[in-house]
XYZ file of C-alpha atoms in Angstrom:
775
model
C 6.358 29.893 23.186
C 8.576 27.157 24.643
C 9.864 27.065 28.174
C 13.655 27.529 28.293
C 15.846 26.435 31.174
C 18.741 28.814 31.816
C 21.596 27.286 33.837
C 24.325 29.296 35.536
C 26.374 28.631 38.656
C 24.145 25.684 39.583
C 21.042 27.884 39.849
C 18.073 27.029 37.564
C 15.897 29.890 36.368
C 12.751 29.396 34.272
C 12.651 31.900 31.446
C 9.874 32.297 28.872
C 11.941 32.941 25.799
C 13.253 31.410 22.626
C 16.862 31.239 21.491
C 18.500 32.549 24.688
C 22.015 31.480 23.751
C 24.090 28.346 23.718
C 23.612 27.544 27.424
C 19.792 27.598 27.412
C 18.074 24.232 27.126
C 14.485 23.431 26.372
C 12.383 21.933 29.155
C 10.439 18.964 27.836
C 7.325 17.268 29.126
C 5.972 13.916 27.995
C 3.432 15.798 25.867
C 6.333 17.127 23.778
C 7.417 13.605 22.805
C 5.442 12.399 19.798
C 7.249 9.345 18.453
C 5.391 7.215 15.896
C 5.368 4.252 16.222
C 5.082 4.222 20.006
C 8.218 3.038 21.791
C 8.229 -0.013 24.057
C 9.628 1.774 27.121
C 10.559 5.404 27.710
C 11.790 7.337 30.737
C 11.994 11.135 30.562
C 14.778 12.707 32.612
C 15.528 16.337 33.394
C 17.498 18.288 30.845
C 18.212 18.157 27.123
C 20.952 17.519 24.597
C 21.591 20.262 22.049
C 22.909 19.630 18.556
C 25.351 22.287 17.370
C 27.526 22.657 14.321
C 30.305 21.031 16.369
C 28.363 17.912 17.323
C 30.280 14.786 16.322
C 28.798 11.542 15.059
C 30.742 8.561 16.321
C 30.773 5.177 14.603
C 33.054 2.415 13.423
C 34.187 2.810 9.814
C 31.690 0.207 8.543
C 28.770 1.967 10.261
C 29.169 5.536 9.050
C 26.510 5.230 6.326
C 23.874 4.821 9.031
C 24.199 8.537 9.832
C 23.392 9.629 6.264
C 19.724 10.588 6.836
C 20.450 12.599 9.997
C 23.411 14.303 8.361
C 21.331 15.290 5.349
C 18.594 16.675 7.589
C 21.035 18.957 9.391
C 22.631 20.097 6.125
C 19.211 21.168 4.816
C 17.581 22.553 7.970
C 20.570 23.959 9.887
C 23.267 24.389 7.261
C 25.625 22.170 9.269
C 27.670 19.262 8.003
C 28.040 17.168 11.140
C 31.364 15.336 11.114
C 31.740 11.573 11.550
C 34.621 10.295 13.712
C 35.573 6.853 15.025
C 36.468 7.973 18.539
C 34.174 9.871 20.886
C 35.240 13.328 22.121
C 34.692 14.328 25.745
C 31.158 15.642 25.083
C 28.639 16.782 22.434
C 28.454 13.621 20.381
C 26.071 10.950 19.100
C 27.550 7.458 19.224
C 26.609 4.067 17.824
C 27.492 1.336 20.316
C 27.236 -2.328 19.359
C 25.417 -4.544 21.842
C 25.179 -8.105 20.504
C 22.770 -9.090 23.285
C 19.995 -7.039 21.704
C 17.621 -8.632 19.152
C 18.271 -7.885 15.496
C 15.987 -4.836 15.096
C 15.941 -3.640 18.706
C 17.707 -0.546 19.979
C 18.235 1.277 23.242
C 18.688 5.039 23.314
C 20.193 7.069 26.144
C 20.307 10.855 25.936
C 22.076 13.090 28.442
C 23.098 16.715 28.245
C 26.549 15.802 26.924
C 26.003 12.738 24.778
C 23.579 10.539 22.892
C 24.258 6.806 22.655
C 22.349 4.305 20.535
C 22.836 0.653 21.459
C 21.984 -1.977 18.840
C 23.249 -5.283 17.510
C 23.230 -4.223 13.874
C 22.314 -1.910 11.026
C 18.542 -1.740 11.400
C 18.613 -1.152 15.143
C 20.945 1.817 14.678
C 18.736 3.191 11.912
C 15.642 3.004 14.099
C 17.418 4.723 16.958
C 18.374 7.572 14.634
C 14.809 7.825 13.295
C 13.658 8.186 16.901
C 16.175 10.999 17.406
C 14.803 12.624 14.268
C 11.299 12.578 15.731
C 12.572 13.953 19.045
C 14.045 16.959 17.215
C 11.848 19.970 16.385
C 9.607 19.404 13.356
C 11.689 22.041 11.547
C 14.366 19.373 11.031
C 12.280 18.305 8.024
C 12.778 21.678 6.326
C 14.476 21.803 2.938
C 15.699 25.311 3.724
C 17.896 26.596 6.559
C 15.863 27.575 9.631
C 17.303 30.464 11.642
C 17.212 30.959 15.427
C 16.326 27.361 16.142
C 17.522 25.379 19.147
C 18.019 21.807 17.966
C 17.319 20.210 21.333
C 16.138 16.724 22.191
C 14.988 15.612 25.656
C 17.113 13.528 27.964
C 15.421 10.179 27.615
C 16.105 6.513 28.125
C 14.316 4.362 25.553
C 14.140 0.628 25.077
C 12.440 -0.304 21.850
C 11.901 -3.265 19.571
C 9.270 -4.319 17.024
C 6.403 -6.696 17.797
C 6.484 -8.231 14.283
C 9.322 -8.897 11.872
C 7.247 -8.213 8.707
C 6.159 -4.587 8.613
C 5.258 -3.996 5.021
C 3.734 -1.782 2.383
C 2.774 -2.836 -1.142
C 2.885 -0.339 -4.006
C 1.076 -1.332 -7.193
C 3.137 0.133 -10.047
C 1.355 -1.846 -12.760
C -2.089 -0.264 -12.912
C -0.436 3.153 -12.828
C 3.316 3.493 -13.188
C 5.356 5.383 -10.589
C 8.892 6.316 -11.464
C 12.069 5.368 -9.620
C 12.203 8.679 -7.735
C 8.784 8.111 -6.211
C 9.747 4.593 -5.172
C 12.802 6.101 -3.435
C 10.593 8.650 -1.677
C 8.332 5.837 -0.525
C 11.358 4.000 0.855
C 12.293 7.124 2.839
C 8.818 7.310 4.346
C 8.830 3.620 5.232
C 12.160 4.000 7.015
C 10.843 7.069 8.860
C 8.111 4.849 10.363
C 10.447 1.879 11.038
C 8.825 -0.263 8.360
C 11.108 -2.880 6.836
C 9.429 -4.320 3.720
C 8.484 -2.778 0.376
C 6.414 -5.156 -1.752
C 6.490 -4.022 -5.394
C 3.554 -5.255 -7.488
C 5.521 -5.266 -10.737
C 3.206 -7.294 -12.972
C -0.493 -7.172 -13.731
C -2.837 -7.207 -16.699
C -2.338 -3.494 -17.320
C 1.457 -3.389 -17.382
C 4.722 -5.332 -17.027
C 7.162 -3.060 -15.177
C 10.502 -4.882 -14.920
C 13.073 -5.429 -17.645
C 13.735 -9.109 -18.388
C 16.641 -9.325 -20.797
C 15.765 -12.785 -22.132
C 12.240 -11.585 -23.051
C 12.521 -7.951 -24.221
C 8.928 -7.769 -25.474
C 7.685 -8.005 -21.892
C 8.522 -4.333 -21.511
C 8.543 -3.260 -25.166
C 4.956 -4.494 -25.583
C 3.740 -5.381 -22.107
C 5.009 -2.183 -20.504
C 2.688 0.118 -22.468
C -1.021 0.403 -23.174
C -3.427 2.569 -25.128
C -3.917 5.805 -23.193
C -7.515 5.906 -21.971
C -6.854 7.871 -18.809
C -9.730 10.201 -19.670
C -12.260 7.374 -19.125
C -13.389 5.651 -15.904
C -11.222 2.627 -15.099
C -13.992 0.082 -15.571
C -15.451 1.770 -18.646
C -12.385 1.601 -20.869
C -13.120 -0.397 -24.016
C -10.886 -3.234 -25.169
C -8.203 -1.661 -27.393
C -8.099 -2.668 -31.045
C -5.126 -4.776 -32.098
C -2.294 -2.615 -33.389
C -3.497 0.639 -31.821
C -0.675 2.898 -30.623
C 0.297 2.408 -26.988
C 1.635 5.475 -25.219
C 0.877 5.109 -21.504
C 3.274 3.132 -19.330
C 6.882 2.654 -18.363
C 9.158 0.168 -16.662
C 12.234 -0.158 -14.501
C 15.468 -1.180 -16.147
C 17.561 -3.718 -14.318
C 19.904 -0.899 -13.354
C 16.906 0.954 -11.846
C 16.019 -2.116 -9.834
C 19.577 -2.513 -8.553
C 19.557 1.119 -7.467
C 16.176 0.778 -5.737
C 17.209 -2.405 -3.924
C 20.528 -0.940 -2.766
C 18.869 2.282 -1.598
C 16.230 0.293 0.295
C 18.881 -1.871 1.927
C 20.695 1.227 3.169
C 17.404 2.287 4.797
C 16.814 -1.089 6.432
C 14.177 -2.196 3.944
C 13.845 -5.406 1.958
C 12.212 -5.113 -1.459
C 9.964 -8.075 -2.258
C 9.118 -8.448 -5.970
C 5.759 -9.750 -7.140
C 5.679 -11.567 -10.479
C 2.023 -12.561 -10.952
C 0.942 -16.029 -12.036
C -1.167 -17.707 -13.326
C -3.601 -14.751 -13.696
C -3.222 -10.961 -13.898
C -0.737 -11.505 -16.748
C -2.419 -10.137 -19.880
C 0.536 -7.779 -20.310
C 2.810 -10.829 -20.685
C 0.376 -12.616 -22.996
C 0.096 -9.490 -25.156
C 3.880 -9.736 -25.593
C 4.004 -13.520 -25.993
C 0.566 -14.976 -26.932
C 1.977 -18.512 -26.896
C 1.907 -18.355 -23.079
C -1.904 -18.628 -23.065
C -4.108 -21.651 -23.727
C -5.361 -20.579 -27.165
C -2.473 -18.257 -28.169
C -4.860 -15.534 -29.320
C -3.224 -12.117 -29.917
C -4.434 -9.521 -27.416
C -3.585 -5.968 -26.397
C -2.531 -4.830 -22.955
C -5.838 -3.726 -21.398
C -6.191 -0.053 -20.540
C -8.505 -0.566 -17.576
C -10.463 -3.073 -15.565
C -10.814 -6.681 -16.691
C -13.296 -9.106 -15.146
C -13.407 -12.041 -15.148
C -9.721 -12.667 -15.829
C -9.702 -15.572 -18.294
C -6.569 -14.825 -20.361
C -4.063 -16.505 -18.059
C -0.952 -18.646 -18.363
C -1.428 -22.179 -19.737
C -0.050 -24.763 -17.270
C -0.497 -27.529 -19.822
C 2.531 -26.382 -21.842
C 6.063 -27.016 -20.647
C 7.125 -23.819 -22.407
C 5.060 -21.810 -19.904
C 7.142 -23.100 -16.997
C 10.360 -22.643 -18.966
C 9.390 -18.998 -19.497
C 8.503 -18.420 -15.846
C 11.653 -20.057 -14.544
C 13.795 -17.932 -16.852
C 11.965 -14.793 -15.700
C 12.397 -15.699 -12.039
C 16.094 -16.425 -12.513
C 16.632 -12.841 -13.656
C 14.356 -11.530 -10.884
C 16.307 -13.424 -8.223
C 19.558 -11.972 -9.541
C 18.147 -8.509 -8.879
C 16.313 -9.062 -5.573
C 18.148 -10.704 -2.657
C 14.833 -10.992 -0.781
C 14.159 -14.412 0.730
C 10.560 -14.104 -0.447
C 9.406 -14.018 -4.071
C 5.720 -13.172 -4.436
C 3.916 -15.021 -7.243
C 0.410 -13.588 -6.825
C -1.836 -16.593 -7.433
C -5.111 -14.705 -7.043
C -8.319 -14.293 -9.048
C -7.626 -16.828 -11.786
C -10.786 -17.651 -13.759
C -10.035 -21.106 -15.143
C -12.632 -21.437 -17.922
C -9.912 -21.643 -20.590
C -8.167 -24.407 -18.651
C -11.378 -26.425 -18.708
C -11.408 -26.300 -22.527
C -7.676 -26.415 -23.273
C -6.342 -29.704 -24.702
C -2.945 -29.163 -23.102
C -4.476 -28.476 -19.681
C -6.727 -31.545 -19.921
C -3.688 -33.640 -20.750
C -1.782 -32.225 -17.783
C -4.693 -32.974 -15.439
C -4.832 -36.554 -16.688
C -1.065 -37.155 -16.571
C -0.711 -35.729 -13.059
C -3.807 -37.500 -11.704
C -5.512 -34.230 -10.780
C -9.212 -33.970 -9.983
C -10.045 -30.587 -11.524
C -8.726 -27.167 -12.552
C -8.446 -26.095 -8.885
C -5.934 -28.884 -8.375
C -4.262 -27.794 -11.601
C -3.680 -24.388 -10.024
C -2.262 -26.154 -6.981
C 0.044 -28.125 -9.315
C 1.133 -24.827 -10.880
C 1.946 -23.209 -7.531
C 3.606 -26.335 -6.123
C 5.843 -26.569 -9.172
C 6.900 -22.924 -8.878
C 7.435 -23.388 -5.143
C 9.805 -26.298 -5.772
C 11.742 -24.204 -8.278
C 12.063 -21.227 -5.925
C 12.937 -23.495 -3.005
C 15.723 -25.085 -5.075
C 17.225 -21.599 -5.385
C 16.998 -20.937 -1.648
C 13.927 -18.712 -1.899
C 10.458 -18.895 -0.354
C 7.291 -18.641 -2.438
C 4.780 -16.090 -1.170
C 1.281 -15.757 -2.595
C -2.185 -14.356 -1.983
C -4.502 -16.649 -0.051
C -5.960 -18.187 -3.241
C -2.853 -20.369 -3.367
C -4.545 -22.427 -0.636
C -7.086 -23.679 -3.187
C -6.480 -27.280 -4.177
C -3.788 -27.742 -1.544
C -0.777 -25.630 -0.574
C 2.853 -26.279 -1.417
C 4.759 -27.316 1.701
C 7.214 -24.433 1.786
C 4.879 -21.610 0.747
C 3.956 -18.548 2.797
C 0.470 -17.063 2.530
C -0.522 -13.410 2.341
C -4.095 -13.301 3.646
C -6.120 -10.538 1.954
C -9.714 -11.815 1.735
C -10.291 -11.115 5.390
C -8.411 -13.314 7.880
C -9.721 -16.754 6.887
C -6.712 -17.584 4.697
C -4.349 -16.658 7.505
C -6.232 -18.840 9.962
C -6.206 -21.824 7.596
C -2.568 -21.459 6.598
C -1.262 -20.973 10.145
C -3.298 -23.941 11.356
C -1.585 -26.052 8.672
C 1.818 -24.849 9.892
C 2.511 -22.235 7.197
C 3.839 -18.745 7.856
C 1.430 -15.928 7.057
C 1.478 -12.193 6.446
C -1.847 -10.646 7.415
C -3.153 -7.974 5.069
C -6.967 -8.187 5.241
C -8.793 -5.784 2.955
C -10.925 -4.750 5.940
C -7.978 -2.931 7.549
C -5.087 -2.831 5.072
C -6.405 -1.788 1.642
C -5.407 1.821 1.155
C -7.261 2.115 -2.171
C -10.453 2.305 -0.053
C -12.052 5.601 0.909
C -10.956 7.095 4.230
C -13.662 9.724 4.669
C -16.902 11.089 3.243
C -16.886 9.971 -0.389
C -18.325 13.310 -1.484
C -15.225 15.024 -0.084
C -12.649 12.453 -1.182
C -10.936 11.664 -4.492
C -12.386 8.742 -6.444
C -11.392 5.435 -4.872
C -12.091 1.748 -5.317
C -14.854 1.717 -2.701
C -15.145 0.524 0.859
C -14.403 2.628 3.908
C -11.117 2.488 5.808
C -10.678 5.526 8.066
C -7.501 6.170 10.025
C -8.998 4.899 13.294
C -9.910 1.550 11.730
C -6.401 1.054 10.358
C -5.145 1.671 13.891
C -7.332 -1.205 15.156
C -5.485 -3.702 12.934
C -3.886 -6.642 14.705
C -2.149 -9.363 12.663
C -2.858 -11.940 15.382
C -6.583 -12.451 15.093
C -9.248 -13.958 17.280
C -9.351 -17.732 17.018
C -5.593 -18.217 16.607
C -3.864 -20.536 19.017
C -0.475 -19.652 20.488
C 1.116 -22.000 17.969
C -0.706 -20.325 15.066
C 0.333 -16.894 16.314
C 3.975 -17.968 16.019
C 3.421 -18.344 12.261
C 2.239 -14.729 11.885
C 5.201 -12.869 10.394
C 3.409 -9.536 10.635
C 1.197 -7.272 8.584
C 1.156 -5.150 5.474
C -0.764 -2.293 3.885
C -1.555 -2.382 0.166
C -2.038 0.511 -2.229
C -3.696 -0.771 -5.389
C -3.631 1.966 -7.999
C -6.510 1.456 -10.436
C -7.914 4.766 -9.146
C -4.579 6.324 -8.170
C -2.995 7.891 -11.277
C -0.637 10.444 -9.702
C 2.041 10.789 -7.050
C -0.068 13.364 -5.176
C -3.011 10.992 -4.952
C -0.777 8.072 -3.978
C 0.516 10.134 -1.057
C -3.032 11.162 -0.126
C -4.181 7.555 0.034
C -1.074 6.379 1.903
C -0.451 9.016 4.585
C -1.235 9.179 7.461
C -2.857 5.710 7.298
C 0.607 4.169 6.936
C 1.572 5.705 10.283
C -1.381 3.988 11.964
C -0.438 0.659 10.414
C 3.228 1.136 11.333
C 2.274 1.476 14.973
C -0.039 -1.546 14.715
C 2.828 -3.789 13.580
C 5.659 -2.254 15.628
C 4.267 -1.357 19.020
C 3.296 -3.686 21.829
C -0.465 -4.227 21.801
C -0.826 -3.085 25.412
C 1.077 0.096 24.543
C -1.356 1.232 21.865
C -4.154 3.697 22.546
C -6.177 5.646 19.965
C -6.473 8.800 22.078
C -2.725 8.837 22.657
C -1.985 8.180 18.971
C -4.390 10.983 18.008
C -2.283 13.440 19.991
C 1.032 12.187 18.634
C -0.049 12.046 14.998
C -0.632 15.816 15.003
C 3.133 16.305 15.199
C 3.489 13.892 12.302
C 1.077 16.038 10.277
C 3.342 19.035 10.849
C 6.326 17.056 9.616
C 4.429 15.892 6.532
C 3.487 19.489 5.833
C 7.116 20.630 5.977
C 8.238 17.665 3.854
C 5.661 18.552 1.209
C 3.813 15.239 1.567
C 0.227 15.454 0.330
C -1.236 13.723 3.371
C -4.987 13.279 3.891
C -6.802 15.288 6.560
C -9.860 13.029 6.288
C -9.721 12.066 9.974
C -10.726 15.649 10.782
C -13.940 15.412 8.766
C -17.126 15.972 10.736
C -19.634 13.142 10.812
C -23.077 12.927 12.387
C -25.105 10.568 14.529
C -28.841 11.186 14.513
C -31.740 9.983 16.618
C -35.445 10.774 16.418
C -37.812 11.278 19.333
C -40.882 9.407 18.064
C -43.174 11.191 20.522
C -42.515 14.737 19.335
C -40.639 14.201 16.054
C -37.608 16.186 17.252
C -34.306 15.162 15.634
C -31.181 15.082 17.796
C -27.887 15.448 15.898
C -24.479 14.703 17.377
C -21.326 15.965 15.632
C -17.958 14.239 15.890
C -14.688 13.525 14.112
C -12.304 10.583 14.412
C -10.120 12.534 16.838
C -11.447 12.796 20.404
C -12.138 16.227 21.902
C -11.974 17.824 18.461
C -12.782 21.543 18.330
C -15.887 21.521 16.111
C -17.521 24.795 15.098
C -20.977 24.779 13.516
C -23.956 26.760 12.297
C -27.585 25.804 11.733
C -28.550 28.657 9.425
C -26.183 27.955 6.544
C -23.760 30.705 7.554
C -20.037 30.285 6.907
C -17.929 28.658 9.609
C -15.143 30.609 11.289
C -13.204 30.277 14.523
C -15.852 32.556 16.044
C -18.716 30.204 15.159
C -20.481 28.341 17.927
C -18.403 25.556 19.468
C -20.048 22.154 19.512
C -20.457 20.673 22.985
C -23.624 18.568 22.948
C -26.179 17.167 20.465
C -28.444 19.781 18.899
C -32.189 19.366 18.430
C -34.030 20.442 15.303
C -37.695 20.336 14.369
C -37.590 21.979 10.958
C -35.604 21.780 7.724
C -32.106 22.915 8.624
C -28.859 23.573 6.771
C -26.027 22.365 9.008
C -22.434 23.395 8.433
C -19.561 22.231 10.622
C -15.782 22.048 10.563
C -12.953 20.978 12.832
C -10.553 23.715 13.960
C -7.041 23.273 15.293
C -5.015 26.145 16.716
C -7.752 28.483 15.512
C -7.553 27.324 11.894
C -9.941 25.072 9.952
C -8.673 21.591 9.070
C -10.260 18.912 6.947
C -13.239 19.264 4.642
C -16.239 21.313 5.663
C -19.362 19.310 6.500
C -22.541 20.655 4.945
C -25.894 18.934 4.825
C -29.495 19.991 4.581
C -31.649 18.023 6.980
C -35.001 17.961 5.239
C -37.597 17.809 7.982
C -40.630 16.199 6.330
C -44.104 15.015 7.290
C -43.139 11.384 7.961
C -40.234 12.017 10.342
C -40.352 9.522 13.184
C -43.689 8.036 12.087
C -44.374 4.286 12.430
C -43.192 2.126 9.506
C -44.454 -1.371 8.764
C -42.335 -3.471 6.401
C -44.192 -5.850 4.106
C -40.880 -6.923 2.536
C -38.180 -6.335 5.131
C -34.588 -5.239 4.517
C -31.703 -7.723 4.505
C -30.042 -8.520 7.834
C -26.683 -7.307 6.463
C -27.954 -3.774 5.760
C -30.480 -2.668 8.364
C -29.786 1.060 8.423
C -31.587 2.599 11.402
C -33.975 -0.391 11.303
C -37.658 0.501 11.857
C -36.936 4.236 11.728
C -34.476 3.959 8.852
C -36.832 5.277 6.203
C -38.038 8.251 8.276
C -35.063 9.451 10.333
C -34.079 12.254 7.847
C -30.461 11.044 7.785
C -29.422 10.500 4.213
C -26.884 7.916 3.199
C -23.629 8.691 1.445
C -21.914 6.913 -1.419
C -20.310 4.752 1.242
C -22.956 2.038 1.529
C -21.393 0.876 4.803
C -22.186 4.172 6.534
C -25.072 2.678 8.518
C -27.841 4.670 6.824
C -28.739 2.324 3.977
C -31.300 -0.439 4.073
C -30.659 -3.139 1.483
C -32.788 -5.639 -0.369
C -31.141 -8.568 -2.169
C -33.167 -9.969 -5.089
C -36.283 -8.637 -3.400
C -38.591 -5.637 -3.685
C -38.932 -3.028 -0.965
C -42.518 -2.664 0.212
C -43.523 -0.722 3.307
C -46.342 1.315 4.816
C -45.899 4.606 6.680
C -48.614 5.631 9.176
C -48.805 9.430 9.373
C -51.110 8.945 12.405
C -53.694 11.429 11.108
C -55.062 12.521 7.695
C -52.406 14.709 6.082
C -52.268 16.761 2.881
C -49.579 15.376 0.570
C -48.011 16.640 -2.661
C -44.760 14.744 -3.243
C -43.008 11.554 -2.142
C -39.302 10.974 -2.816
C -37.390 7.720 -2.428
C -33.597 7.971 -2.067
C -31.495 5.260 -3.713
C -27.858 4.402 -4.401
C -26.295 2.748 -7.426
C -22.830 1.203 -7.398
C -22.867 -1.480 -10.055
C -19.282 -2.490 -9.353
C -20.487 -3.613 -5.916
C -23.665 -5.201 -7.264
C -25.984 -2.363 -6.215
C -28.596 -1.176 -8.725
C -31.274 1.479 -8.815
C -34.860 0.230 -8.604
C -36.500 -0.129 -12.008
C -39.810 1.219 -10.684
C -41.100 3.098 -7.639
C -44.829 3.170 -6.879
C -46.801 5.128 -4.272
C -50.212 4.127 -2.933
C -52.435 6.035 -0.473
C -55.031 4.869 2.039
C -57.342 6.324 4.661
C -57.786 3.116 6.683
C -54.574 1.196 6.075
C -56.432 -1.605 4.313
C -57.638 -0.294 0.974
C -54.928 1.469 -1.075
C -55.227 3.503 -4.260
C -52.417 4.193 -6.705
C -51.147 7.750 -6.413
C -48.250 7.737 -8.833
C -45.202 5.878 -10.090
C -41.916 6.381 -11.878
C -39.956 3.905 -13.991
C -36.262 3.752 -14.810
C -34.826 1.212 -17.210
C -31.492 -0.367 -16.349
C -28.494 1.536 -17.735
C -24.792 0.709 -17.370
C -23.155 2.987 -14.805
C -19.460 2.805 -13.968
C -19.600 5.297 -11.147
C -21.314 5.570 -7.801
C -24.492 7.681 -7.880
C -27.158 8.929 -5.480
C -30.627 9.584 -6.866
C -34.041 10.603 -5.525
C -36.978 8.986 -7.291
C -39.633 11.699 -7.075
C -43.371 11.050 -7.467
C -45.514 14.170 -7.746
C -49.070 13.306 -6.664
C -50.800 16.701 -6.627
C -52.684 17.633 -3.481
C -54.159 14.549 -1.870
C -55.173 13.662 1.676
C -54.305 10.344 3.284
C -53.132 8.826 6.545
C -51.245 5.819 5.144
C -48.598 5.724 2.416
C -47.480 2.484 0.811
C -44.209 2.642 -1.122
C -42.987 -0.165 -3.361
C -39.578 -0.125 -5.076
C -39.000 -2.906 -7.600
C -35.602 -4.606 -7.569
C -33.765 -5.126 -10.861
C -33.517 -8.848 -10.096
C -30.814 -10.792 -11.892
C -27.830 -8.517 -12.478
C -26.464 -8.089 -16.033
C -23.291 -9.902 -14.965
C -25.318 -12.771 -13.519
C -26.093 -13.424 -9.883
C -28.214 -11.323 -7.565
C -28.648 -7.589 -7.283
C -28.849 -5.318 -4.286
C -31.191 -2.345 -3.985
C -30.261 0.291 -1.398
C -32.773 2.846 -0.025
C -32.028 5.470 2.631
C -35.179 7.610 3.102
C -38.785 8.114 2.069
C -39.317 11.878 2.092
C -42.966 12.929 2.414
C -43.882 16.512 1.531
C-alpha cells in the first residue's frame, strides 16, 4: 500500500489509500527511486508530477522522435496517446530543452508538480533523460496491456547525470547460433533502457557468415548454413562430409542491416560490425576455398574447432582484394567509426608451410609468421584508415607489432589493455574475468550448460575498465568497457536473455556511474525493481544471484562442522531445513552458522516478499570417519588450486562442476598422494575419492586410485584399488572413485590417485580432487 498525499486548501493530509482521485499525489522516499545505472547527482524534493491522458510532450520538430519509447509505453500500459507539441502549455507537460553547455551524452532532469524538463545538448542526452523518467514511473509502465486504477506519478527530483565512459558496449555473437532481426531489435531496446551506446555484432566466425555481401553471394549461400548437429554437444560434433545438406543457419540481408542500424541510431546506439580475419573464417573458406593457403574444399563446421588452422592466406594478393571488397560493402552499411576485424586465435601452421606466405615474408623482410600477422593487420588498418575508419581488434593484434591507428579490445585479462594504452593506443576493456557472459553465473548443477568459468552478478559489478597499474595518461586511452555473449552454448533467445540479464545491468552501471557512486548493497536493492520490470516485459532474466551457497569450517578438536548460508544479495531472507523437509515461508529463518556432527541433508532457499526465488539449494553433508583428521601430503596440491588446504580432503564440503569454487585441490602432471591419521584404530569398510573431469579445461579423471592401510604410519599394506582408462568426454562430470575394502582395522590411510600425465591434445593435465570419504 503506497502513501498518498491529499492536497486541499493548502492543508496536507496523509491518507493510506490508492487511486484517491486526480488531486492525490504519491509521497516518495529515496528508497522508492531505483534507477539503474546510478545517477551522478540526485536531489529528492517534496511532491510528484502525475502523467495524465492530457500530458503534453514538448519538443522542436526535429526532436519529436525522441519521445517514441515513452509514447509507446503509455499507449500500451495506460491506453493514452500523449500528444507532441512544439510550444509548452501552462502546466502538465514534459519538455526537451537544449543546453549546448552540457557534454554530448549528459542530461539534467528537473521534475516539479506541474512540469518535467530534460536539459541536454543532443539526441542521446534527451534519450537518457527519458529512460530515467521511465524508471521513475511505476514498474507497470512496462505492461503490454492497459493497467487500470494506476497513478502514473514520478517524484519531484533534480538530477544531474552523465556517463563515466564513452564506450558502453555489448557484443552479441550471431555466428555460432543465429538470432533473427527481431531479437537484435529487442537487444537494442534493452541496451537503450540501460543507457548503453554500442552494439558489437559478431557477424563472422567459422560456424557461419551472417551478412549479405553482394559481390560474393556464396558467403551467405554456402557460408551462412551448416549441417544441423544441434542434438550433439558443441565440441563433439564431427566434421561434416563434403556435400552433406546444410539446413541450420541464416543471415541478414543488407536491407535488414540498414533497418537494424537505423533503429539502433534512433535509440542512441552505434552498431559496430565484426568481420573476422585472419582466423575464425572457415565459413568464408567453405564458400571460396581459394582464400586459404592450400585451397582445400571444406564444409562450414557445425561445432567447435581447435586449433583453427584453416585461415586466410596473406601470401595471395587476391585475399586482400576480397577483404577490401567485403569491407567496402560493410562500410556502406555501418556508419560506425570502428570496424572490428577480430584478429584472434590464428594458428599459423599453414602459413609456415605455404609457398605464397613464405614469399610474402621474404619480400616484406619479416622475421616470422607472427610478423606476417602484424603485416596483415597493418595492411587492413591502412585500408580502413584511408576510408576514414578505425580498425578495432582483439588483443592478439598486438602480436608482432601494432598498426599505428588501431584500437585494441582487451579480452585475455587486462594485459593487452595495459600494453596498448602504454603504447598510446585507445583500448576497450572486456576481460573474460568480468565481461564474458557465456560463463556460468551460479551453481552449475542449477544452471543451463555454459562455456565454463564463473561470473556471478556481484563480480560483474566489480568491473572497472581502468585497472590497477595504469597511469593517468594510460587511463585517458580507455574508451570504456563491454560485455560479450559468445553463443556456442546459447542456442535460443530464452537462453540468450538468461545469460545476459541482469548481468548487463551490473555492467551498465560499471561503465556509466561514477566509481565513488557505486555500492553493491545499494545496487542489490535497486536491481530488485529491475527484476520486476523484466518480469512484466517477459524477459527471461536469471535469478542466479538468489542461489544459496555455503561456507564450511571444521572444528578439528571435536569434528563439528559449522555451515554458513548466504546468497549474493546481503541480508537475504534464507529459509532452511536440516532434515530434508521441503522449504516454505514457514521454515526456519537462517540467522547464524549451524553446527552438525552427523550426516545431514540440508535444504535452503531465498525468499522475497514471502515467495521463494532462485533455485533451491540441496546437499547431503556426508559426515564420515575422517572429518577434520590430520592429513599429511606426500605429493602436495598445486599452489593455484589449494581448496581448503590441509583440511581440504576431510572437510566434507564437496566441490561443484565449477572448479573455481574453492573446494578443489589440483595436481598438474603429478600424482596425489596423502596420508590421513584417524588418531586411533578404526574399523573401515569403504573409501571414496571425489574427482572432476572437464577435458575442455584440461582436467582429467585419475587413471587409478589406490588405498593402503597402516597401524603405525610407517608400514602400509594394499587394501584395494580401482582403475579407469582414459575416455573422451565432452562434458563436465563429477565422479566418486569407490574402493570397497571389507571390514578392516587401521589408524592410517594412504590414498594415491594417479594423474593421466600428458593430455591427448598434448601438454599437461590437471587432476582435481575434493574429498576422501572414509566409511
